[in-house]
Coordinates of C-alpha atoms in Angstrom, one line a residue:
M1 CA -23.4 76.7 38.9
L2 CA -22.4 76.1 42.3
S3 CA -24.7 73.5 43.1
S4 CA -23.7 71.6 39.8
R5 CA -20.2 72.0 41.4
V6 CA -21.5 70.5 44.7
R7 CA -23.0 67.7 42.7
L8 CA -19.9 66.6 41.0
V9 CA -17.6 66.8 43.7
T10 CA -20.2 64.6 45.8
T11 CA -20.2 62.3 42.9
T12 CA -16.3 61.9 42.6
A13 CA -16.1 61.2 46.1
R14 CA -18.2 58.5 46.4
L15 CA -16.3 57.4 43.0
V16 CA -12.9 57.5 44.9
H17 CA -14.4 55.9 48.3
S18 CA -15.6 53.0 45.7
L19 CA -12.3 53.0 44.4
I20 CA -10.5 52.6 47.7
Y21 CA -13.2 50.3 48.9
S22 CA -12.7 47.7 45.7
S23 CA -8.9 47.7 45.6
S24 CA -8.7 47.2 50.0
R25 CA -11.0 43.4 48.5
S26 CA -8.5 42.6 46.0
F27 CA -8.1 38.7 45.6
M28 CA -6.5 35.7 47.3
D29 CA -4.6 32.8 45.9
L30 CA -6.8 30.2 46.1
K31 CA -4.2 27.6 47.9
A32 CA -3.6 30.8 50.3
L33 CA -7.7 30.6 50.5
L34 CA -8.6 27.2 51.4
S35 CA -5.4 27.4 54.0
S36 CA -7.6 29.9 55.4
L37 CA -10.6 27.9 55.4
N38 CA -9.4 25.2 56.9
D39 CA -7.9 27.2 59.8
F40 CA -11.7 28.5 60.2
A41 CA -13.0 25.2 60.7
S42 CA -10.8 21.9 59.8
L43 CA -12.1 19.3 57.0
S44 CA -10.7 16.7 59.5
F45 CA -13.7 17.2 61.7
A46 CA -15.8 16.4 58.6
E47 CA -17.3 12.6 59.0
S48 CA -15.0 9.6 57.2
W49 CA -18.4 9.0 54.9
D50 CA -18.5 12.6 53.5
N51 CA -16.7 13.9 50.7
V52 CA -15.6 17.4 51.6
G53 CA -12.9 20.0 50.6
L54 CA -11.6 21.3 47.0
L55 CA -14.1 19.2 44.3
V56 CA -13.5 21.5 41.2
E57 CA -9.9 22.7 40.8
P58 CA -9.5 25.5 38.1
S59 CA -5.8 24.9 35.7
P60 CA -3.6 27.3 38.5
P61 CA -2.6 29.6 39.3
H62 CA -6.1 30.9 40.2
T63 CA -6.9 33.5 42.1
V64 CA -10.1 34.5 44.0
N65 CA -11.9 38.0 44.5
T66 CA -15.4 36.5 44.8
L67 CA -16.3 33.9 47.1
F68 CA -20.0 32.8 46.2
L69 CA -21.9 31.0 49.3
T70 CA -25.2 28.5 48.5
N71 CA -26.4 26.0 51.1
D72 CA -26.8 23.4 47.5
L73 CA -25.4 24.2 44.1
T74 CA -28.3 23.7 41.4
E75 CA -27.9 25.1 37.8
E76 CA -30.0 28.0 38.3
V77 CA -27.6 28.6 41.4
M78 CA -24.4 28.3 39.0
E79 CA -26.0 30.3 37.0
E80 CA -26.3 32.8 39.3
A81 CA -22.6 32.2 40.5
L82 CA -21.2 32.7 36.9
Q83 CA -23.5 36.3 36.3
K84 CA -22.1 37.4 39.4
K85 CA -18.4 36.5 38.5
A86 CA -17.6 33.6 41.4
D87 CA -14.2 32.6 41.3
L88 CA -14.6 29.8 43.5
I89 CA -17.8 28.6 45.0
L90 CA -18.5 27.4 48.9
S91 CA -21.6 24.6 48.3
Y92 CA -22.3 24.1 52.0
H93 CA -23.4 20.1 50.2
P94 CA -20.9 19.0 48.2
P95 CA -22.3 18.7 44.8
I96 CA -19.7 15.3 43.5
F97 CA -20.7 12.8 46.1
R98 CA -20.5 9.9 44.6
P99 CA -17.8 8.7 41.6
M100 CA -18.0 10.4 38.3
K101 CA -17.4 7.4 35.7
R102 CA -17.6 9.9 33.0
I103 CA -18.1 14.1 32.3
T104 CA -21.0 14.4 29.6
W105 CA -24.0 16.7 29.3
K106 CA -26.3 14.0 30.2
T107 CA -27.0 14.9 33.9
W108 CA -27.1 17.7 36.0
K109 CA -24.3 17.3 38.4
E110 CA -21.8 16.5 35.3
R111 CA -22.8 20.0 33.5
L112 CA -22.2 22.0 36.4
V113 CA -18.5 20.2 37.2
I114 CA -18.3 21.5 33.0
R115 CA -19.8 24.7 33.6
A116 CA -17.2 25.2 36.2
L117 CA -14.1 24.1 34.6
E118 CA -15.2 26.3 31.2
N119 CA -15.7 29.5 33.4
R120 CA -12.9 28.8 35.7
V121 CA -14.9 28.6 39.2
G122 CA -13.9 26.3 41.7
I123 CA -16.1 24.3 44.1
Y124 CA -15.5 23.8 47.5
S125 CA -17.5 21.5 50.1
P126 CA -17.2 21.7 54.0
H127 CA -20.4 19.7 55.3
T128 CA -19.9 17.6 58.1
A129 CA -16.8 20.1 59.0
Y130 CA -18.9 22.7 59.6
D131 CA -21.9 20.6 61.1
A132 CA -19.0 19.8 63.8
A133 CA -17.4 23.1 64.0
P134 CA -17.7 24.9 67.3
Q135 CA -19.1 28.2 65.4
G136 CA -20.9 25.9 62.8
V137 CA -24.3 25.0 61.5
N138 CA -25.6 23.3 64.9
N139 CA -24.5 26.3 66.9
W140 CA -26.6 28.4 64.8
L141 CA -29.4 26.3 65.1
A142 CA -29.2 25.8 68.6
K143 CA -29.2 29.8 68.9
G144 CA -33.5 29.9 68.1
L145 CA -34.4 28.2 71.3
G146 CA -33.3 30.9 74.2
V147 CA -30.6 30.8 76.4
C148 CA -29.3 27.8 76.9
T149 CA -25.8 25.7 77.3
S150 CA -25.2 23.1 75.0
R151 CA -22.3 20.5 74.1
P152 CA -22.1 18.2 71.3
I153 CA -24.0 14.7 70.9
H154 CA -20.9 13.0 69.7
P155 CA -17.6 15.2 70.7
S156 CA -15.1 15.1 68.0
K157 CA -11.7 13.5 68.8
A158 CA -8.2 16.0 68.4
P159 CA -7.4 15.7 64.6
D160 CA -3.4 16.5 65.7
Y161 CA -1.8 14.7 69.0
P162 CA 1.5 14.3 69.9
T163 CA 0.9 10.6 70.2
E164 CA 1.8 8.6 66.9
G165 CA 0.2 5.2 66.2
T166 CA -2.5 3.6 67.4
H167 CA -1.5 1.5 70.3
R168 CA 1.2 1.3 72.8
V169 CA 2.7 -2.0 73.8
E170 CA 5.0 -2.2 77.0
F171 CA 7.4 -5.2 78.2
S172 CA 10.2 -5.6 80.3
V173 CA 13.9 -6.5 79.8
T174 CA 15.5 -8.0 82.6
H175 CA 18.8 -8.7 81.5
T176 CA 20.9 -6.3 79.9
Q177 CA 22.7 -8.1 77.5
D178 CA 19.2 -8.3 75.8
L179 CA 18.8 -4.7 75.3
D180 CA 20.6 -3.3 73.1
K181 CA 19.0 -6.3 70.4
V182 CA 15.5 -6.0 71.1
I183 CA 15.8 -2.6 70.6
S184 CA 17.3 -3.2 67.6
A185 CA 15.4 -5.2 65.9
L186 CA 12.3 -3.4 67.3
K187 CA 13.7 0.0 65.1
E188 CA 14.0 -2.4 62.2
I189 CA 9.8 -2.3 62.1
A190 CA 8.7 0.4 60.1
G191 CA 6.0 2.2 62.5
V192 CA 7.2 1.9 65.4
S193 CA 8.7 4.5 68.1
V194 CA 10.6 3.2 70.9
T195 CA 11.1 4.7 75.1
S196 CA 12.6 2.9 77.6
F197 CA 12.8 3.6 81.1
S198 CA 13.7 2.1 84.3
A199 CA 11.5 -0.1 86.6
R200 CA 11.6 -2.5 89.6
T201 CA 9.4 -5.1 89.8
D202 CA 9.7 -7.6 93.1
D203 CA 12.6 -6.0 93.6
E204 CA 14.8 -6.6 90.4
E205 CA 16.0 -3.8 88.4
Q206 CA 14.3 -4.2 85.3
T207 CA 14.5 -1.8 81.6
R208 CA 10.6 -1.4 81.2
L209 CA 10.2 -0.8 76.7
S210 CA 7.4 1.2 75.8
L211 CA 6.7 1.2 71.8
N212 CA 4.0 3.3 69.9
C213 CA 2.8 1.1 67.0
T214 CA 0.6 1.5 63.8
Q215 CA -1.8 -0.9 63.4
Q216 CA 0.1 -2.4 60.5
A217 CA 3.5 -2.5 62.9
L218 CA 1.5 -3.9 65.5
M219 CA 1.3 -7.4 64.0
Q220 CA 4.8 -7.6 63.5
V221 CA 5.8 -6.5 66.9
V222 CA 3.1 -9.2 68.5
A223 CA 5.3 -11.8 66.2
F224 CA 8.6 -10.8 67.3
L225 CA 7.8 -10.8 70.9
S226 CA 6.1 -14.3 70.7
Q227 CA 9.3 -15.7 69.9
N228 CA 10.6 -14.8 73.6
R229 CA 8.2 -16.4 75.7
Q230 CA 9.7 -14.4 78.4
F231 CA 8.4 -10.9 77.1
Y232 CA 5.3 -12.0 75.6
Q233 CA 3.6 -13.2 78.7
K234 CA 4.4 -10.0 80.1
T235 CA 3.4 -7.6 77.5
E236 CA 0.6 -5.3 77.8
I237 CA -1.3 -3.7 74.5
L238 CA -3.2 -0.6 75.2
S239 CA -5.1 1.1 72.3
L240 CA -5.0 4.6 71.9
E241 CA -7.6 7.6 71.6
K242 CA -7.1 11.0 70.7
P243 CA -8.6 13.5 73.4
L244 CA -11.9 14.4 73.0
L245 CA -12.9 17.9 71.9
L246 CA -15.1 19.5 74.5
Y247 CA -17.5 21.7 72.2
T248 CA -16.4 20.1 68.6
G249 CA -18.6 17.3 67.0
M250 CA -22.1 16.3 65.8
G251 CA -25.4 17.1 67.3
R252 CA -26.1 19.3 70.1
L253 CA -27.4 18.9 73.3
C254 CA -29.0 21.9 74.8
T255 CA -30.5 22.6 78.1
L256 CA -32.4 25.5 78.3
D257 CA -31.8 28.1 81.4
E258 CA -35.8 28.1 82.1
S259 CA -38.4 25.6 80.6
V260 CA -40.9 26.8 78.3
S261 CA -43.7 25.2 76.5
L262 CA -43.8 23.3 73.8
E263 CA -46.1 25.8 71.6
T264 CA -43.1 28.6 72.6
M265 CA -40.4 26.4 71.9
I266 CA -42.5 25.9 67.9
E267 CA -42.7 29.5 67.6
R268 CA -39.5 30.6 68.4
I269 CA -37.9 28.0 65.9
K270 CA -40.4 29.5 63.0
S271 CA -39.0 32.7 63.9
H272 CA -35.5 31.6 64.0
L273 CA -35.4 29.9 60.6
K274 CA -38.2 32.0 59.2
L275 CA -40.9 29.7 58.8
S276 CA -44.5 29.8 58.7
H277 CA -44.5 26.0 58.7
V278 CA -43.2 23.0 60.5
R279 CA -43.9 19.2 61.1
L280 CA -44.8 18.3 64.8
A281 CA -44.9 14.4 66.3
L282 CA -46.2 14.9 69.8
G283 CA -44.9 12.6 71.9
I284 CA -46.9 9.9 74.2
G285 CA -48.5 12.2 76.9
K286 CA -47.5 15.3 75.5
T287 CA -49.6 18.3 74.5
L288 CA -48.5 21.5 73.1
E289 CA -48.3 23.1 77.1
S290 CA -45.8 20.6 77.9
P291 CA -42.7 21.8 79.4
V292 CA -39.5 21.6 77.3
K293 CA -36.0 21.8 79.2
V294 CA -33.7 19.7 76.9
V295 CA -33.2 19.6 73.5
T296 CA -31.3 17.5 71.5
L297 CA -31.1 19.1 67.6
C298 CA -29.1 18.0 64.7
A299 CA -29.2 20.2 61.0
G300 CA -30.2 18.6 58.3
S301 CA -30.8 14.4 58.4
G302 CA -30.8 13.7 62.2
S303 CA -32.2 10.2 62.9
S304 CA -28.6 8.8 63.5
V305 CA -27.0 11.5 65.2
L306 CA -30.0 11.5 68.0
Q307 CA -31.1 8.0 68.1
G308 CA -31.1 7.6 72.0
T309 CA -30.4 10.9 73.4
D310 CA -32.1 11.7 76.7
A311 CA -34.5 15.2 75.7
D312 CA -38.0 16.6 75.7
L313 CA -37.6 17.6 72.5
Y314 CA -35.8 16.3 69.1
L315 CA -35.4 18.7 66.5
T316 CA -34.2 18.7 62.9
G317 CA -34.8 18.6 59.0
E318 CA -36.0 15.3 58.3
M319 CA -36.3 11.8 60.0
S320 CA -37.7 8.4 59.1
H321 CA -41.5 7.8 59.2
H322 CA -40.3 4.9 61.9
D323 CA -37.9 6.7 63.8
V324 CA -40.4 9.5 64.5
L325 CA -42.3 6.9 65.8
D326 CA -40.0 5.3 67.5
A327 CA -39.1 8.7 69.4
A328 CA -42.6 9.9 69.7
S329 CA -42.9 6.2 72.0
Q330 CA -40.4 7.2 74.3
G331 CA -42.3 11.1 75.1
I332 CA -40.1 12.5 72.8
S333 CA -41.9 14.9 70.9
V334 CA -40.3 16.1 67.1
I335 CA -39.8 18.6 65.4
L336 CA -38.9 18.2 61.1
C337 CA -38.2 21.9 59.0
E338 CA -37.0 20.3 55.9
H339 CA -33.4 19.0 55.3
S340 CA -31.9 22.2 54.2
N341 CA -34.4 24.7 56.2
T342 CA -32.1 23.8 59.1
E343 CA -28.9 24.8 57.4
R344 CA -29.3 27.6 55.0
G345 CA -29.7 30.4 57.8
F346 CA -26.3 29.6 58.9
L347 CA -24.6 31.1 55.4
S348 CA -25.4 34.9 56.6
D349 CA -23.4 34.6 59.8
L350 CA -20.9 32.4 58.1
R351 CA -20.6 35.3 55.4
D352 CA -19.9 37.9 58.4
M353 CA -17.6 35.5 59.8
L354 CA -15.6 34.8 56.8
D355 CA -14.9 38.4 56.4
A356 CA -13.6 38.8 59.2
H357 CA -11.7 35.8 59.1
L358 CA -10.1 37.0 55.9
E359 CA -9.9 40.4 56.9
N360 CA -11.8 41.3 53.8
K361 CA -9.8 40.6 51.5
I362 CA -12.2 39.0 49.1
N363 CA -15.3 39.6 48.3
I364 CA -18.3 37.2 49.5
I365 CA -21.4 37.2 48.8
L366 CA -25.0 34.7 49.3
S367 CA -26.9 33.0 46.6
E368 CA -30.3 34.8 46.3
T369 CA -31.7 31.9 44.3
D370 CA -30.8 28.7 46.6
R371 CA -33.8 27.4 48.5
D372 CA -34.8 24.3 49.9
P373 CA -36.8 21.9 47.0
L374 CA -39.7 21.1 49.5
H375 CA -43.0 24.0 49.6
V376 CA -45.8 23.5 51.7
I377 CA -48.9 24.5 49.4

């Protein structure tokens, strides 16, 4: 009798713990979740050609209890997500990339949209925003190299910066009586902000005007100034650039603390990516015993990012035949792991980071059916 009671108490305790755990991971409003995801890695870091963000939205209001992570959203993965009661699918690669002219049952990507909407499941894709992020895919890929320092190959620019406009126009006004008229005329141009300060040129007191202009407003400002030869001949036009971000951007240039042989590096990469095979192109004059000190890498398809970088080794998922030949001719060895094999392992780290970032408010699960479509046989 006592043993039965002990088992009952233990079972009850487990049930209570399960209920408490489930209630602590309740849900988030979709808009609030999207805002938090953008705080984690801003979509402004994505490449201009990319299609990122919320791609499929159920009719509002929509709450999310379960966030489902996958590298690629195939029909098999969609079926898994529905079985696991996902409310939002985070698909690293955007399943919608090219514009759709119709939504029918004819193609697999159209069917994904239909099934998502029928089952009230949202689809979100971060893609190159996660490639660029300091804690993103390329940073994870670099962890497999060993102890090293790394920096982006192509740094991102600060998305938010106080300076407005794309150009700065500066010129001086000598006669005070002209100043008010000039400022008044310039302020009537949309997309122009005007500041003024005193300056002395050739022992003559002048007022220096500085304008921040949008690209569109710049042509109107130039047209206005060209009407006054005195202004126009002394006008300076500067192109404004946002500051670069040191740890954010495409690709990574990694310098190892200690050189290792190419053979050792291959084994490290295979272990990190959990692969039994990779593809290798030896650089001209190089062997498996050649030292590796500098590695440039890019998850996915890295040709455009890695091209022109000076390194002992290129690491990426895929490159064109001719780009591999070009690298090898320069004495740079190339390791190819297939496209998504250089990305998918990041999702485990992502789950842990999002759990912490979202303060365990929702369930986050990884796809078990998502895999690279190519296999070595």
